[in-house]
Coordinates of C-alpha atoms and ligand atoms in Angstrom, one line a residue:
Chain A
M32 CA 18.8 14.0 28.6
T33 CA 18.3 17.8 28.7
S34 CA 15.8 19.0 31.3
I35 CA 12.5 20.1 29.7
V36 CA 10.5 20.6 32.9
D37 CA 11.3 23.0 35.7
L38 CA 10.3 21.0 38.7
D39 CA 11.3 23.8 41.2
A40 CA 8.3 25.8 40.0
E41 CA 4.9 25.1 41.5
P42 CA 3.1 23.9 39.4
P43 CA 6.0 22.8 37.3
R44 CA 6.8 24.8 34.2
L45 CA 7.7 23.5 30.7
R46 CA 11.0 24.8 29.3
G47 CA 9.7 26.2 26.0
G48 CA 11.0 28.8 23.7
T49 CA 10.0 31.8 21.6
C50 CA 11.4 32.8 18.2
R51 CA 12.4 36.5 18.2
V52 CA 12.1 36.6 14.4
C53 CA 8.6 35.2 13.7
G54 CA 7.2 34.9 17.2
L55 CA 6.6 31.1 17.2
V56 CA 6.3 29.7 20.7
F57 CA 7.6 26.1 20.8
F58 CA 8.3 23.2 23.1
P59 CA 10.8 21.9 24.0
F60 CA 13.4 24.7 24.0
Q61 CA 16.2 24.2 21.4
T62 CA 18.5 26.5 19.4
Y63 CA 18.8 24.2 16.3
G64 CA 16.4 26.3 14.4
C65 CA 12.8 27.6 14.3
E66 CA 10.3 25.2 12.6
Q67 CA 8.4 28.1 11.2
C68 CA 11.1 30.4 9.8
G69 CA 14.4 28.7 10.2
A70 CA 16.0 31.3 12.5
Y71 CA 18.5 29.8 14.9
G72 CA 20.9 30.3 17.7
D73 CA 20.3 33.5 19.8
A74 CA 17.1 34.2 17.8
L75 CA 15.5 31.4 19.9
Q76 CA 15.0 32.4 23.5
P77 CA 13.9 30.3 26.5
S78 CA 10.3 31.0 27.4
P79 CA 8.7 29.1 30.3
L80 CA 5.2 27.6 29.6
K81 CA 2.6 27.3 32.3
G82 CA 1.7 23.7 31.5
H83 CA -2.0 24.7 31.2
G84 CA -4.1 24.1 28.1
T85 CA -7.1 22.4 26.5
V86 CA -7.5 18.7 25.9
R87 CA -7.8 17.9 22.1
A88 CA -7.7 14.1 22.3
T89 CA -7.4 11.4 24.8
T90 CA -7.1 7.6 25.0
V91 CA -6.6 4.8 27.4
V92 CA -3.5 2.7 26.9
H93 CA -4.3 -1.0 27.8
R94 CA -0.9 -2.5 26.8
H95 CA 2.5 -1.0 27.2
A96 CA 5.9 -2.7 27.1
D97 CA 7.8 -0.3 29.3
P98 CA 7.4 -1.4 33.0
R99 CA 8.1 2.1 34.2
R100 CA 4.7 3.0 32.8
P101 CA 2.5 0.2 33.9
A102 CA -0.8 0.0 31.9
P103 CA -3.5 0.9 32.0
F104 CA -2.9 4.7 31.9
S105 CA -4.4 7.6 29.9
V106 CA -2.7 9.9 27.6
V107 CA -3.9 13.3 26.4
Q108 CA -3.0 15.7 23.6
V109 CA -3.1 19.2 24.9
D110 CA -3.0 22.5 23.1
L111 CA -1.1 24.7 25.6
D112 CA -2.4 28.2 26.2
E113 CA 0.8 29.6 24.7
G114 CA 0.3 27.6 21.5
P115 CA 2.4 24.5 21.3
M116 CA 0.7 21.0 21.3
V117 CA 2.1 18.5 23.8
R118 CA 1.2 14.9 24.6
G119 CA 1.5 13.6 28.1
V120 CA 0.3 11.1 30.6
V121 CA -2.7 11.7 32.8
A122 CA -2.5 11.4 36.6
E123 CA -3.9 8.2 38.0
G124 CA -7.6 8.3 38.8
V125 CA -8.2 11.5 36.8
E126 CA -10.5 11.7 33.7
L127 CA -9.8 14.4 31.2
E128 CA -12.4 14.8 28.4
V129 CA -11.9 16.4 25.0
G130 CA -12.5 20.2 25.5
A131 CA -11.6 20.2 29.2
S132 CA -8.8 22.2 30.8
A133 CA -5.7 20.4 31.8
Q134 CA -2.8 21.4 34.1
L135 CA 0.6 19.7 34.3
V136 CA 1.5 18.8 38.0
K137 CA 4.2 17.0 39.8
V138 CA 2.9 13.7 41.1
A139 CA 5.9 11.8 42.3
D140 CA 9.6 12.1 43.1
A141 CA 10.9 10.0 40.3
G142 CA 14.6 10.4 41.1
D143 CA 16.5 11.8 38.1
D144 CA 13.7 11.1 35.5
E145 CA 11.7 14.3 35.4
L146 CA 9.4 12.9 32.8
L147 CA 8.0 10.2 35.2
A148 CA 7.4 12.9 37.8
V149 CA 4.8 15.0 35.9
R150 CA 1.2 14.2 34.8
F151 CA -1.7 16.1 33.5
T152 CA -4.7 16.6 35.8
A153 CA -7.8 18.8 36.0
P154 CA -7.0 22.3 37.2
P155 CA -8.4 23.4 40.6
K156 CA -12.0 24.8 40.2
E157 CA -12.0 28.6 39.8
S158 CA -13.8 30.3 42.6
Chain B
M225 CA 11.1 24.9 -13.7
T226 CA 10.6 21.7 -11.8
K227 CA 9.1 18.7 -13.5
L228 CA 6.5 16.0 -12.6
L229 CA 6.8 12.3 -13.5
G230 CA 4.2 12.8 -16.2
D231 CA 6.4 15.5 -17.9
L232 CA 9.0 12.8 -18.6
E233 CA 8.8 9.7 -20.8
P234 CA 6.1 7.2 -19.9
V235 CA 7.0 4.4 -17.4
Y236 CA 5.2 1.1 -16.9
V237 CA 5.0 -1.6 -14.2
V238 CA 5.6 -4.8 -16.2
G239 CA 6.1 -7.4 -13.5
A240 CA 5.3 -8.2 -9.8
G241 CA 6.4 -10.8 -7.4
W242 CA 6.3 -11.6 -3.7
H243 CA 7.6 -13.7 -0.9
R244 CA 4.6 -14.2 1.4
Y245 CA 4.4 -11.7 4.4
Q246 CA 4.6 -13.8 7.6
R247 CA 5.7 -13.9 11.2
L248 CA 9.5 -13.7 11.9
S249 CA 11.0 -17.1 11.0
Q250 CA 14.3 -18.7 10.3
V251 CA 14.1 -17.8 6.6
G252 CA 16.9 -15.4 5.7
Y253 CA 16.3 -12.1 4.0
V254 CA 18.3 -13.3 1.0
D255 CA 15.8 -16.0 0.4
L256 CA 12.9 -13.6 0.9
G257 CA 14.3 -11.1 -1.5
L258 CA 15.4 -13.5 -4.2
T259 CA 12.0 -15.2 -4.2
A260 CA 10.2 -11.9 -4.9
V261 CA 12.7 -10.8 -7.5
R262 CA 12.5 -14.1 -9.4
G263 CA 8.7 -13.9 -9.2
A264 CA 8.7 -10.4 -10.7
L265 CA 11.2 -11.3 -13.5
D266 CA 9.2 -14.4 -14.4
D267 CA 6.0 -12.3 -14.4
A268 CA 7.5 -9.8 -16.8
G269 CA 9.2 -12.5 -18.9
L270 CA 12.6 -10.9 -18.3
A271 CA 16.0 -12.1 -17.4
W272 CA 18.1 -10.6 -14.7
G273 CA 20.5 -9.3 -17.3
D274 CA 17.7 -7.1 -18.7
V275 CA 17.6 -5.1 -15.5
D276 CA 19.7 -1.9 -15.6
E277 CA 19.4 -0.7 -12.0
S278 CA 18.0 -1.8 -8.6
F279 CA 16.3 0.2 -5.8
I280 CA 16.0 -1.7 -2.5
G281 CA 13.5 -0.4 0.1
T282 CA 14.3 -1.7 3.6
G283 CA 13.7 -0.3 7.1
H284 CA 15.1 -2.9 9.4
L285 CA 17.9 -4.8 7.7
G286 CA 20.8 -2.4 8.2
M287 CA 23.7 -1.2 6.0
A288 CA 24.4 -2.5 2.5
V289 CA 22.3 -5.6 2.5
G290 CA 21.5 -5.5 -1.2
R291 CA 24.6 -6.8 -3.0
P292 CA 25.0 -9.9 -0.8
M293 CA 21.4 -10.8 -1.9
L294 CA 21.3 -9.7 -5.6
K295 CA 24.7 -11.2 -6.5
H296 CA 23.0 -14.6 -6.4
L297 CA 21.1 -13.6 -9.5
G298 CA 24.4 -12.9 -11.2
A299 CA 26.9 -10.3 -10.1
L300 CA 26.8 -8.2 -13.3
G301 CA 28.2 -5.0 -11.8
K302 CA 25.0 -2.9 -12.3
P303 CA 24.0 0.0 -10.0
L304 CA 22.0 -0.6 -6.8
V305 CA 20.9 1.8 -4.0
H306 CA 19.2 1.3 -0.7
V307 CA 16.2 3.5 0.2
E308 CA 15.0 4.1 3.7
N309 CA 11.9 6.2 4.4
A310 CA 10.3 4.4 7.4
S311 CA 7.0 2.8 6.4
A312 CA 7.2 4.5 3.1
S313 CA 10.6 3.0 2.2
G314 CA 9.2 0.8 -0.6
S315 CA 7.1 3.6 -2.0
A316 CA 10.2 5.9 -2.0
A317 CA 12.2 3.2 -3.8
F318 CA 9.4 2.8 -6.3
R319 CA 9.3 6.5 -7.0
L320 CA 13.0 6.6 -7.6
G321 CA 12.9 3.7 -10.0
C322 CA 10.1 5.3 -11.9
V323 CA 11.9 8.7 -12.1
H324 CA 15.2 7.0 -13.3
V325 CA 13.3 5.1 -16.1
A326 CA 11.1 8.1 -17.0
A327 CA 14.2 10.3 -17.3
G328 CA 16.0 7.7 -19.5
I329 CA 18.8 7.0 -17.0
S330 CA 17.7 3.4 -17.0
D331 CA 15.4 1.4 -19.4
V332 CA 14.4 -1.3 -16.9
A333 CA 14.6 -1.0 -13.1
L334 CA 14.0 -3.4 -10.3
V335 CA 12.2 -2.1 -7.2
L336 CA 12.5 -4.5 -4.3
G337 CA 11.2 -4.2 -0.7
V338 CA 12.5 -6.7 1.8
D339 CA 12.6 -6.8 5.6
K340 CA 12.7 -8.8 8.7
P341 CA 11.4 -7.2 11.9
R342 CA 13.8 -6.1 14.6
S343 CA 13.9 -3.4 17.2
I344 CA 14.2 0.1 15.7
Y345 CA 17.3 2.2 16.2
R346 CA 17.0 6.0 15.7
A347 CA 19.8 8.3 16.7
P348 CA 18.7 10.8 19.4
T349 CA 18.0 14.3 18.0
G350 CA 18.9 15.9 21.3
T351 CA 15.3 17.0 21.9
H352 CA 12.3 15.1 23.2
G353 CA 8.7 15.5 24.2
L354 CA 7.0 15.1 27.6
A355 CA 6.1 11.4 27.2
D356 CA 7.5 10.1 23.9
D357 CA 8.1 6.7 25.6
A358 CA 4.3 6.5 26.4
I359 CA 3.1 7.2 22.8
V360 CA 3.8 4.2 20.7
P361 CA 2.2 4.0 17.2
F362 CA -1.1 2.4 18.3
T363 CA -1.5 5.0 21.0
H364 CA -0.8 7.8 18.5
F365 CA -3.5 6.4 16.2
S366 CA -5.9 5.8 19.1
L367 CA -5.6 9.5 19.9
L368 CA -6.5 10.3 16.3
S369 CA -9.3 7.7 16.5
G370 CA -10.9 9.2 19.5
A371 CA -10.9 12.7 17.9
Y372 CA -12.5 11.3 14.7
T373 CA -15.2 9.3 16.4
A374 CA -16.1 12.2 18.8
A375 CA -16.4 14.5 15.8
S376 CA -18.4 12.2 13.5
G377 CA -20.6 10.1 15.7
V378 CA -19.0 6.9 14.4
T379 CA -18.9 4.0 16.8
D380 CA -16.2 1.5 17.7
E381 CA -18.2 -1.2 15.9
D382 CA -18.2 0.9 12.7
L383 CA -14.4 1.1 12.7
A384 CA -14.0 -2.5 13.5
Q385 CA -15.9 -3.3 10.3
I386 CA -12.9 -2.0 8.4
A387 CA -10.8 -4.9 9.9
V388 CA -13.6 -7.3 8.9
K389 CA -13.5 -6.2 5.3
N390 CA -9.7 -6.2 5.0
H391 CA -9.3 -9.6 6.6
R392 CA -12.0 -10.9 4.2
N393 CA -9.8 -9.6 1.3
G394 CA -6.6 -10.9 2.9
S395 CA -8.2 -14.4 3.1
L396 CA -8.2 -14.4 -0.7
N397 CA -4.5 -13.4 -1.0
P398 CA -1.9 -16.2 -0.8
N399 CA 0.8 -13.6 0.0
A400 CA -1.0 -12.1 3.0
H401 CA 0.3 -12.3 6.5
R402 CA -3.2 -12.9 7.9
Q403 CA -5.3 -15.1 5.6
Q404 CA -8.2 -15.8 8.0
E405 CA -11.6 -14.2 7.7
R406 CA -12.7 -12.5 10.9
T407 CA -16.1 -11.8 12.3
L408 CA -17.0 -8.5 13.9
E409 CA -17.2 -10.3 17.2
E410 CA -13.7 -11.6 16.8
V411 CA -12.3 -8.2 15.9
L412 CA -14.0 -6.5 18.8
G413 CA -13.3 -9.3 21.2
G414 CA -9.5 -9.3 20.7
R415 CA -7.0 -7.8 23.1
R416 CA -7.3 -4.1 23.4
T417 CA -4.1 -2.1 22.8
A418 CA -5.2 1.6 23.2
G419 CA -8.7 3.1 23.4
S420 CA -11.0 0.9 21.3
L421 CA -8.3 -0.5 19.1
T422 CA -8.0 -4.2 19.4
S423 CA -5.2 -6.4 18.1
L424 CA -7.0 -7.2 14.8
Q425 CA -7.3 -3.5 14.2
C426 CA -3.5 -3.1 14.3
C427 CA -1.4 -4.3 11.4
P428 CA 1.0 -7.2 11.9
V429 CA 4.7 -6.3 11.3
G430 CA 6.4 -9.4 10.0
E431 CA 8.9 -10.4 7.4
G432 CA 8.5 -10.7 3.6
A433 CA 9.4 -9.2 0.3
A434 CA 7.8 -7.6 -2.7
A435 CA 9.3 -6.7 -6.1
V436 CA 8.1 -4.9 -9.2
I437 CA 9.9 -4.3 -12.5
V438 CA 9.4 -0.9 -14.2
A439 CA 10.3 -0.3 -17.8
S440 CA 10.1 2.3 -20.5
A441 CA 8.0 2.0 -23.7
G442 CA 11.3 1.4 -25.6
A443 CA 12.3 -1.5 -23.3
I444 CA 8.8 -3.0 -23.6
A445 CA 9.2 -3.1 -27.4
R446 CA 12.9 -4.1 -27.4
L447 CA 12.5 -6.9 -24.9
G448 CA 9.2 -8.2 -26.2
I449 CA 7.3 -7.6 -23.0
D450 CA 3.6 -8.5 -23.3
P451 CA 1.9 -5.1 -23.6
A452 CA -1.2 -6.4 -21.9
K453 CA 0.9 -6.7 -18.7
A454 CA 2.2 -3.1 -18.9
I455 CA 0.4 -0.7 -16.5
R456 CA 1.2 3.0 -16.8
V457 CA 2.5 4.9 -13.8
A458 CA 0.4 8.0 -14.3
S459 CA 1.8 10.1 -11.5
S460 CA 4.1 10.1 -8.4
A461 CA 3.8 12.6 -5.5
T462 CA 5.5 13.0 -2.2
V463 CA 5.3 15.5 0.6
T464 CA 6.4 15.9 4.3
E465 CA 4.6 17.1 7.4
T466 CA 4.6 20.8 8.2
T467 CA 4.6 22.5 11.6
T468 CA 0.9 22.1 11.9
S469 CA -0.2 19.2 9.7
S470 CA -0.9 15.6 10.8
D471 CA -0.9 12.3 9.0
Q472 CA -4.4 13.1 7.5
E473 CA -3.3 16.5 6.1
V474 CA -0.2 14.9 4.7
T475 CA -2.4 12.3 3.0
R476 CA -4.9 14.9 1.7
E477 CA -2.1 16.9 0.1
V478 CA -0.1 14.1 -1.4
I479 CA -3.2 12.3 -2.9
A480 CA -4.5 15.6 -4.3
R481 CA -1.2 16.2 -6.0
A482 CA -1.0 12.6 -7.4
L483 CA -4.6 12.8 -8.7
H484 CA -4.1 16.2 -10.2
E485 CA -0.9 15.1 -12.0
A486 CA -2.7 12.1 -13.4
Q487 CA -5.7 14.3 -14.4
T488 CA -7.9 11.8 -12.5
P489 CA -10.8 12.9 -10.3
P490 CA -11.3 10.8 -7.1
S491 CA -14.5 9.3 -8.5
E492 CA -12.5 7.5 -11.2
V493 CA -10.3 5.5 -8.8
D494 CA -11.3 1.8 -9.0
V495 CA -8.8 0.3 -6.6
F496 CA -7.1 2.0 -3.6
E497 CA -4.3 0.6 -1.5
L498 CA -3.7 2.8 1.5
H499 CA -1.7 2.9 4.7
D500 CA -4.3 1.2 7.0
A501 CA -1.8 0.3 9.8
F502 CA -4.8 0.9 12.1
T503 CA -8.5 0.8 11.2
I504 CA -9.0 4.5 11.9
E505 CA -6.6 5.4 9.1
E506 CA -8.7 3.9 6.4
A507 CA -11.7 6.0 7.4
Q508 CA -9.6 9.2 7.6
Y509 CA -7.6 8.6 4.4
V510 CA -10.5 7.6 2.2
E511 CA -12.2 10.9 3.2
A512 CA -8.9 12.8 2.7
S513 CA -8.6 11.4 -0.8
G514 CA -12.0 12.7 -1.8
I515 CA -13.3 9.2 -2.6
A516 CA -15.7 9.6 0.3
P517 CA -17.0 13.0 1.3
P518 CA -16.1 14.2 4.9
G519 CA -18.0 12.1 7.4
K520 CA -19.4 9.7 4.8
Y521 CA -16.8 6.9 4.9
V522 CA -18.7 4.8 7.4
P523 CA -22.1 4.9 5.8
M524 CA -20.5 4.1 2.4
L525 CA -18.6 1.2 4.0
K526 CA -21.8 -0.2 5.4
E527 CA -23.4 -0.1 1.9
G528 CA -20.4 -2.1 0.5
A529 CA -19.0 0.8 -1.5
F530 CA -15.4 -0.2 -0.6
D531 CA -15.8 -4.0 -1.1
I532 CA -14.4 -5.8 -4.1
G533 CA -17.1 -5.2 -6.6
G534 CA -18.2 -1.9 -4.9
Q535 CA -17.8 1.7 -6.0
C536 CA -14.0 1.7 -5.2
A537 CA -12.4 -1.4 -3.8
V538 CA -10.2 -0.4 -0.9
S539 CA -7.3 -2.6 0.1
T540 CA -8.1 -5.6 -2.1
S541 CA -4.8 -7.1 -1.0
G542 CA -6.0 -7.1 2.6
G543 CA -4.2 -3.9 3.3
L544 CA -1.7 -3.4 6.0
L545 CA -4.2 -4.9 8.4
A546 CA -4.3 -8.3 6.7
M547 CA -1.7 -8.3 3.9
G548 CA 0.6 -7.1 6.6
H549 CA 3.2 -4.4 7.1
P550 CA 6.8 -5.7 6.9
I551 CA 7.9 -2.0 6.2
G552 CA 10.2 -2.2 3.2
P553 CA 8.0 -4.5 1.1
T554 CA 4.7 -2.7 2.0
G555 CA 4.7 0.1 -0.5
V556 CA 6.1 -2.1 -3.3
G557 CA 3.5 -4.8 -2.7
Q558 CA 0.7 -2.2 -3.0
I559 CA 2.0 -1.4 -6.5
G560 CA 2.1 -5.0 -7.4
E561 CA -1.4 -5.6 -6.2
I562 CA -2.7 -2.6 -8.2
A563 CA -0.9 -3.9 -11.3
L564 CA -2.6 -7.3 -11.0
Q565 CA -6.0 -5.6 -10.5
L566 CA -5.6 -3.4 -13.6
R567 CA -4.4 -6.3 -15.7
G568 CA -7.5 -8.3 -14.5
S569 CA -5.2 -11.0 -13.0
A570 CA -6.1 -10.7 -9.4
G571 CA -8.0 -14.0 -9.3
P572 CA -10.6 -14.3 -6.5
R573 CA -9.7 -10.7 -5.4
Q574 CA -10.4 -9.2 -8.8
H575 CA -12.4 -5.9 -8.7
P576 CA -14.4 -6.0 -12.0
G577 CA -13.4 -3.5 -14.6
A578 CA -10.5 -1.9 -12.6
R579 CA -8.7 0.6 -14.8
V580 CA -7.4 3.2 -12.3
G581 CA -5.5 2.5 -9.1
L582 CA -4.2 4.7 -6.3
A583 CA -1.4 3.7 -3.9
H584 CA -0.7 5.6 -0.7
M585 CA 1.7 5.3 2.2
V586 CA 2.6 7.4 5.2
G587 CA 6.0 7.0 6.8
L588 CA 7.1 8.1 10.2
G589 CA 8.2 11.7 9.9
A590 CA 5.6 12.1 8.5
V591 CA 6.4 11.5 4.9
G592 CA 3.5 10.9 2.4
Y593 CA 3.6 9.1 -0.9
A594 CA 0.9 8.6 -3.6
H595 CA 1.1 7.0 -7.0
V596 CA -1.7 6.7 -9.6
L597 CA -1.6 3.7 -12.0
R598 CA -3.7 3.5 -15.1
K599 CA -4.5 0.8 -17.6
D600 CA -4.1 2.5 -21.0
Ligands
ZN166 ZN1 10.8 31.7 13.7

């Protein structure tokens, strides 16, 4: 699978894109075409996203068939600061309520599966 | 200038048949499908030779399953096509059948939904999200559920009442997958899947079949079909998701189009079959349809407004929650249920005085479908 997370950055960044024609910021990066205006190829440029945003919805998954994601775990829907909506898994022991800030972090070395390595958590308190 | 179904010749549902929706069994899909088709032909009083064309909605069965089934009715060399549109496969097949008859391409069309569950194959797009593997359908709808309850003050018990109502309706339907009444305690006490959703608030995906016959006014006269059985398809609408819309906006848009085309205000809808794969969906879609004002679904539910005999009977069949959701048959079975209701032939499930019905499905994508049926 194509890498969609830059795990070398701290905190990790999401590999998003920007449409040079209409300005839409999107995730994940692709050059198939812009969902908003249809521009494609070089009109779509890579644009790293900070992985920070606002929680719009959350739920606890009690049952899940895939043993790589043992239940229970929480998932959140996050509106990223740059615009795109993403859904991701919440770090163990963390509670993220609707309206709270969320930050994507690396929580584990999951070998070659970058998606198992990242979770959403509460950002460090601003001083 | 593009046209609506209502701009073409009138088209009618004249027959409906089912094979019961049920858990995966040893019964082959050929038996499932033939049972439903023969039921629909008998209901319409037609012979297989009267059917000009067939539309087969299926999500799970794979390539070209129609002819090896339909040939057992007589291999007469007539056209057939398979239609796949995820959960809305049957609704999509129904729309195509109606359009072909209304346009005069066929006089009589069979619309059949048939499926047996299996694991789903989707070719990779080459792009993926952060945690697609963690967001299965019940998790998706639980995320929506949490947002709805947070915004409206509705409780988990309120939403569980939807499952109680639909299981009560399903207990009256011999073709339903789940035919057992359930108490609120049973619904709430079931195994939790995601958030407050319990297993009885998630639809069963089993096997089954549903068929309807659609016909032109000319065919009804020529073939001597009982006019009392003919239910007019007043409108047909379909839309897909935009960059920013969700299942609820898709629903709002597609139902608004179907009601507008049928010149029917939401208040005139007597029976409403909708895509209640999860309890939360019924609350959201009844509000999206305009049948309940925003935030008023739950208070109206508690007053019995959506019961059989209430203001608008929602999911008299049992809905996806109790009737079941075998994928291909689901949207076709909704049309059959509404036809029975508008004829006054729904037996113990009959909603008194039903004259206008609305059918709605959402398929993965998301694609939305809505049809209005009317007893002339
Ligand atoms: Zn663009």
